[in-house]
Short mmCIF file of C-alpha atoms in Angstrom, two decimals:
data_model
loop_
_atom_site.label_atom_id
_atom_site.label_comp_id
_atom_site.label_asym_id
_atom_site.label_seq_id
_atom_site.Cartn_x
_atom_site.Cartn_y
_atom_site.Cartn_z
CA MET A 14 0.00 0.00 0.00
CA HIS A 15 1.34 3.40 -1.00
CA VAL A 16 1.52 5.99 1.75
CA TYR A 17 0.49 9.61 1.19
CA ASP A 18 1.79 11.90 3.90
CA ASP A 19 -0.93 14.52 3.55
CA MET A 20 -3.89 12.25 4.39
CA ALA A 21 -3.69 12.12 8.19
CA GLY A 22 -6.67 13.77 9.84
CA LYS A 23 -8.69 14.21 6.66
CA VAL A 24 -12.39 13.41 6.98
CA ALA A 25 -13.73 10.91 4.45
CA LEU A 26 -17.23 9.65 3.71
CA ILE A 27 -17.76 6.43 1.76
CA THR A 28 -21.22 5.37 0.66
CA GLY A 29 -21.92 1.68 0.08
CA ALA A 30 -18.99 0.86 2.33
CA SER A 31 -20.06 -2.63 3.43
CA GLY A 32 -19.30 -4.29 0.06
CA ASP A 33 -15.88 -5.60 -0.91
CA ILE A 34 -14.70 -2.46 -2.70
CA GLY A 35 -16.15 -0.17 -0.04
CA LEU A 36 -14.50 -2.14 2.75
CA SER A 37 -11.15 -2.01 1.02
CA ILE A 38 -11.45 1.74 0.49
CA ALA A 39 -12.36 2.22 4.17
CA LYS A 40 -9.37 0.13 5.24
CA HIS A 41 -6.93 1.99 3.00
CA LEU A 42 -8.09 5.43 4.09
CA ALA A 43 -8.09 4.42 7.77
CA LEU A 44 -4.52 3.14 7.43
CA LEU A 45 -3.62 6.53 5.95
CA GLU A 46 -4.99 7.99 9.23
CA CYS A 47 -8.14 9.49 7.76
CA ILE A 48 -11.27 9.84 9.87
CA VAL A 49 -13.62 7.54 7.95
CA TYR A 50 -17.41 7.64 8.00
CA ALA A 51 -18.51 4.40 6.35
CA GLY A 52 -22.10 4.40 5.16
CA PHE A 53 -24.13 1.24 4.71
CA ARG A 54 -27.78 0.59 3.93
CA THR A 55 -28.71 -2.67 5.68
CA ASN A 56 -25.75 -4.72 6.91
CA GLY A 57 -23.05 -3.02 8.96
CA ASP A 58 -21.50 -6.23 10.30
CA PRO A 59 -18.56 -6.27 7.83
CA LEU A 60 -17.68 -2.71 8.79
CA ASN A 61 -17.95 -3.44 12.49
CA ARG A 62 -15.60 -6.41 12.06
CA LEU A 63 -13.15 -4.26 10.10
CA ASN A 64 -13.26 -1.62 12.80
CA ASP A 65 -12.62 -4.23 15.50
CA GLU A 66 -9.63 -5.56 13.55
CA MET A 67 -8.09 -2.13 13.04
CA VAL A 68 -8.84 -0.38 16.30
CA ALA A 69 -5.50 -1.48 17.77
CA ASP A 70 -3.77 0.40 14.95
CA GLY A 71 -5.56 3.59 15.93
CA ALA A 72 -7.91 3.48 12.95
CA LYS A 73 -10.95 5.73 13.04
CA ILE A 74 -13.82 4.09 11.17
CA PHE A 75 -17.38 5.05 12.04
CA PRO A 76 -20.01 2.76 10.47
CA VAL A 77 -23.19 4.75 9.84
CA GLN A 78 -26.47 3.36 8.52
CA CYS A 79 -27.77 5.45 5.65
CA ASP A 80 -29.99 4.80 2.66
CA ILE A 81 -28.68 7.42 0.23
CA THR A 82 -31.96 7.44 -1.71
CA ILE A 83 -33.76 8.92 1.34
CA GLU A 84 -33.17 12.63 1.91
CA ALA A 85 -33.70 12.52 5.68
CA GLU A 86 -31.05 9.81 6.08
CA ARG A 87 -28.56 11.68 3.91
CA GLU A 88 -29.08 14.83 5.95
CA ARG A 89 -28.77 12.98 9.24
CA LEU A 90 -25.40 11.54 8.21
CA LEU A 91 -24.06 14.87 6.95
CA ASP A 92 -25.33 16.68 10.05
CA ARG A 93 -23.32 14.26 12.18
CA ILE A 94 -20.16 14.96 10.17
CA ARG A 95 -20.84 18.70 10.38
CA GLU A 96 -21.25 18.57 14.16
CA GLU A 97 -18.30 16.24 14.82
CA GLN A 98 -15.78 17.43 12.21
CA GLY A 99 -16.95 20.69 10.66
CA ALA A 100 -15.77 19.76 7.16
CA LEU A 101 -15.53 16.89 4.68
CA HIS A 102 -12.31 16.42 2.72
CA ILE A 103 -13.15 13.29 0.72
CA LEU A 104 -16.46 11.97 -0.61
CA ILE A 105 -16.50 8.58 -2.31
CA ASN A 106 -19.81 7.83 -4.04
CA ASN A 107 -19.53 4.06 -4.07
CA ALA A 108 -23.09 2.94 -3.26
CA GLY A 109 -24.56 0.92 -6.09
CA LYS A 110 -26.92 -1.86 -7.00
CA TYR A 111 -27.87 -3.97 -9.99
CA ARG A 112 -31.04 -5.69 -11.16
CA ASP A 113 -30.07 -7.45 -14.36
CA ASN A 114 -32.54 -8.36 -17.08
CA LEU A 115 -32.70 -8.35 -20.85
CA PHE A 116 -33.70 -4.98 -22.25
CA SER A 117 -36.82 -6.49 -23.83
CA ARG A 118 -37.92 -7.82 -20.44
CA MET A 119 -36.74 -5.06 -18.14
CA SER A 120 -39.48 -3.29 -16.23
CA SER A 121 -39.58 0.44 -15.60
CA ASP A 122 -39.22 -0.32 -11.89
CA GLU A 123 -36.01 -2.32 -12.46
CA PHE A 124 -34.57 0.49 -14.55
CA GLU A 125 -35.60 3.31 -12.24
CA ASP A 126 -34.52 1.51 -9.06
CA VAL A 127 -30.93 1.06 -10.25
CA VAL A 128 -30.61 4.58 -11.66
CA LYS A 129 -32.08 6.01 -8.45
CA THR A 130 -29.29 4.50 -6.36
CA ASN A 131 -26.31 4.56 -8.71
CA LEU A 132 -26.78 7.95 -10.38
CA PHE A 133 -29.29 9.98 -8.41
CA GLY A 134 -27.69 8.76 -5.18
CA ALA A 135 -24.31 10.21 -6.16
CA PHE A 136 -25.91 13.44 -7.38
CA ASN A 137 -27.97 13.95 -4.24
CA MET A 138 -25.19 13.05 -1.81
CA SER A 139 -22.66 15.29 -3.56
CA ARG A 140 -25.05 18.23 -3.69
CA ALA A 141 -26.00 17.83 -0.03
CA ALA A 142 -22.32 17.57 1.00
CA LEU A 143 -21.14 20.53 -1.06
CA ARG A 144 -21.01 23.03 1.79
CA LEU A 145 -18.95 20.63 3.91
CA LEU A 146 -16.63 19.92 0.98
CA ARG A 147 -16.05 23.60 0.30
CA ALA A 148 -15.34 24.15 4.00
CA ALA A 149 -12.50 21.63 3.77
CA LYS A 150 -10.64 23.56 1.04
CA ASN A 151 -8.93 21.33 -1.54
CA ALA A 152 -11.54 18.59 -1.20
CA ALA A 153 -11.99 15.59 -3.49
CA VAL A 154 -15.06 13.76 -4.78
CA ILE A 155 -14.58 10.33 -6.33
CA ASN A 156 -17.44 8.63 -8.15
CA ILE A 157 -17.19 4.87 -8.57
CA SER A 158 -18.45 4.16 -12.07
CA SER A 159 -17.76 0.99 -14.09
CA ILE A 160 -16.50 -0.10 -17.49
CA SER A 161 -20.14 -1.09 -18.00
CA GLY A 162 -20.74 2.62 -18.47
CA MET A 163 -18.14 2.75 -21.25
CA THR A 164 -18.90 -0.37 -23.27
CA HIS A 165 -21.79 -2.79 -23.78
CA SER A 166 -22.86 -4.93 -20.84
CA PHE A 167 -25.34 -7.64 -21.76
CA GLY A 168 -28.49 -7.62 -19.64
CA GLN A 169 -27.52 -4.45 -17.82
CA SER A 170 -29.17 -1.57 -19.66
CA ASN A 171 -30.15 0.00 -16.34
CA TYR A 172 -26.74 -0.47 -14.71
CA SER A 173 -24.84 0.66 -17.83
CA ALA A 174 -27.01 3.76 -18.20
CA SER A 175 -26.48 4.69 -14.54
CA LYS A 176 -22.71 4.24 -14.73
CA ALA A 177 -22.41 6.11 -18.03
CA GLY A 178 -24.46 8.91 -16.50
CA LEU A 179 -22.07 8.97 -13.55
CA ILE A 180 -19.15 9.61 -15.89
CA GLY A 181 -20.99 12.51 -17.49
CA LEU A 182 -21.97 13.84 -14.08
CA THR A 183 -18.32 13.65 -13.00
CA ARG A 184 -17.14 15.83 -15.89
CA THR A 185 -19.76 18.51 -15.36
CA MET A 186 -19.30 18.56 -11.57
CA ALA A 187 -15.54 18.81 -12.10
CA GLY A 188 -15.86 21.81 -14.40
CA GLU A 189 -18.16 23.65 -12.03
CA LEU A 190 -16.52 22.77 -8.72
CA ALA A 191 -12.78 22.92 -9.47
CA PRO A 192 -12.76 26.74 -9.19
CA LYS A 193 -14.41 26.32 -5.78
CA GLY A 194 -11.64 24.05 -4.48
CA VAL A 195 -13.34 20.68 -5.02
CA ARG A 196 -11.72 18.22 -7.44
CA VAL A 197 -14.05 15.61 -8.94
CA ASN A 198 -12.91 12.42 -10.68
CA ALA A 199 -14.25 8.94 -11.35
CA ILE A 200 -12.97 5.38 -11.33
CA ALA A 201 -14.28 2.71 -13.68
CA PRO A 202 -13.46 -0.75 -12.32
CA GLY A 203 -13.62 -3.78 -14.55
CA LEU A 204 -14.16 -7.32 -13.32
CA ILE A 205 -13.20 -7.23 -9.64
CA ASP A 206 -13.05 -10.30 -7.40
CA SER A 207 -15.99 -9.57 -5.12
CA ALA A 208 -19.27 -10.95 -3.83
CA MET A 209 -21.02 -9.32 -6.79
CA THR A 210 -18.73 -11.09 -9.27
CA LYS A 211 -19.32 -14.42 -7.57
CA ARG A 212 -22.99 -14.17 -8.60
CA VAL A 213 -22.01 -13.99 -12.28
CA PRO A 214 -22.20 -17.37 -14.09
CA ARG A 215 -18.81 -19.06 -14.25
CA ASN A 216 -18.90 -19.38 -18.05
CA ILE A 217 -19.29 -15.60 -18.34
CA ILE A 218 -16.38 -15.05 -15.96
CA ARG A 219 -14.15 -17.41 -17.97
CA GLN A 220 -15.16 -15.78 -21.24
CA THR A 221 -14.42 -12.29 -19.90
CA MET A 222 -11.11 -13.29 -18.32
CA SER A 223 -9.92 -14.62 -21.67
CA ALA A 224 -10.19 -11.05 -22.98
CA ILE A 225 -8.24 -9.49 -20.07
CA PRO A 226 -4.57 -9.08 -21.02
CA MET A 227 -3.51 -9.62 -17.40
CA ASN A 228 -5.52 -12.86 -17.35
CA ARG A 229 -6.96 -12.39 -13.88
CA LEU A 230 -9.67 -10.62 -11.94
CA GLY A 231 -8.86 -7.34 -10.26
CA GLU A 232 -8.61 -7.00 -6.50
CA ALA A 233 -10.70 -4.57 -4.47
CA SER A 234 -7.47 -3.23 -3.01
CA GLU A 235 -6.36 -2.17 -6.49
CA VAL A 236 -9.41 0.06 -6.75
CA ALA A 237 -8.81 1.37 -3.24
CA GLU A 238 -5.24 2.34 -4.17
CA VAL A 239 -6.55 4.57 -6.96
CA VAL A 240 -9.08 6.10 -4.57
CA SER A 241 -6.25 6.92 -2.15
CA PHE A 242 -4.24 8.51 -4.95
CA LEU A 243 -7.15 10.64 -6.17
CA SER A 244 -7.87 11.69 -2.58
CA SER A 245 -4.34 12.93 -1.98
CA SER A 246 -2.36 15.95 -3.12
CA ALA A 247 -0.39 13.62 -5.40
CA SER A 248 -3.28 14.00 -7.86
CA SER A 249 -3.73 17.74 -7.30
CA TYR A 250 -3.84 18.58 -11.04
CA ILE A 251 -6.14 15.74 -12.09
CA VAL A 252 -9.69 16.94 -12.63
CA GLY A 253 -12.71 15.48 -14.42
CA GLN A 254 -11.02 12.22 -15.38
CA THR A 255 -12.26 8.64 -15.33
CA ILE A 256 -9.48 6.22 -14.44
CA ILE A 257 -10.09 2.71 -15.75
CA VAL A 258 -9.01 -0.16 -13.49
CA ASP A 259 -9.70 -3.26 -15.58
CA GLY A 260 -6.45 -5.05 -16.37
CA GLY A 261 -6.66 -3.80 -19.96
CA LEU A 262 -10.05 -5.31 -20.78
CA ILE A 263 -11.42 -2.40 -22.83
CA MET A 264 -8.15 -0.60 -23.66
CA ARG A 265 -9.61 2.90 -24.07
#
């Protein structure tokens, strides 16, 4: 793990932090001595276990239940950060969901539900947190998109649309907020070894891996390393970019 000396004491908020990628991001930022607020919707046990494991190292991880699609819950979480810290240096919009189906069979509810979390969730959380981010001075927002938003993804018209929208949102937010001291970038992971990937049929995994030049799945920690970089001053002149972490799968 790379160490960035300017991260100690920074306040970070991660949405969707109880999944594999979210947990790895929380761990990396806590090891960099950030104060981490780790949001989860229903199951905080993985975060509580991570906190128990790291408390001896002085890590500061605060699991917080929050459904980002509900305004009152978003405001409650941000009010807590405002009262306890006064500013927010890093926002990672990682919360996401999928409800796969063929386009011809996909219901409006399936489409809307995924877009509501993946795209509207990032928009609403970022907008609500803007005052806290500006108070931090030199803050960073990182949106977790996907290569599914950059290329076709069979059976995922809702997920692909939400992740493509997130890339567009990132660029526009970056252009508007950079003059106000808030850098916005995105990360587009490819096939990452995670609980979500384990639900994908094995034949699809094998077929996809054959097209990855590195011939393996990515690790959640490899996404977390890019998050750490984009959160630090080492990336101080990077704005509005989408960094692809996919082992070369789409080679854009």
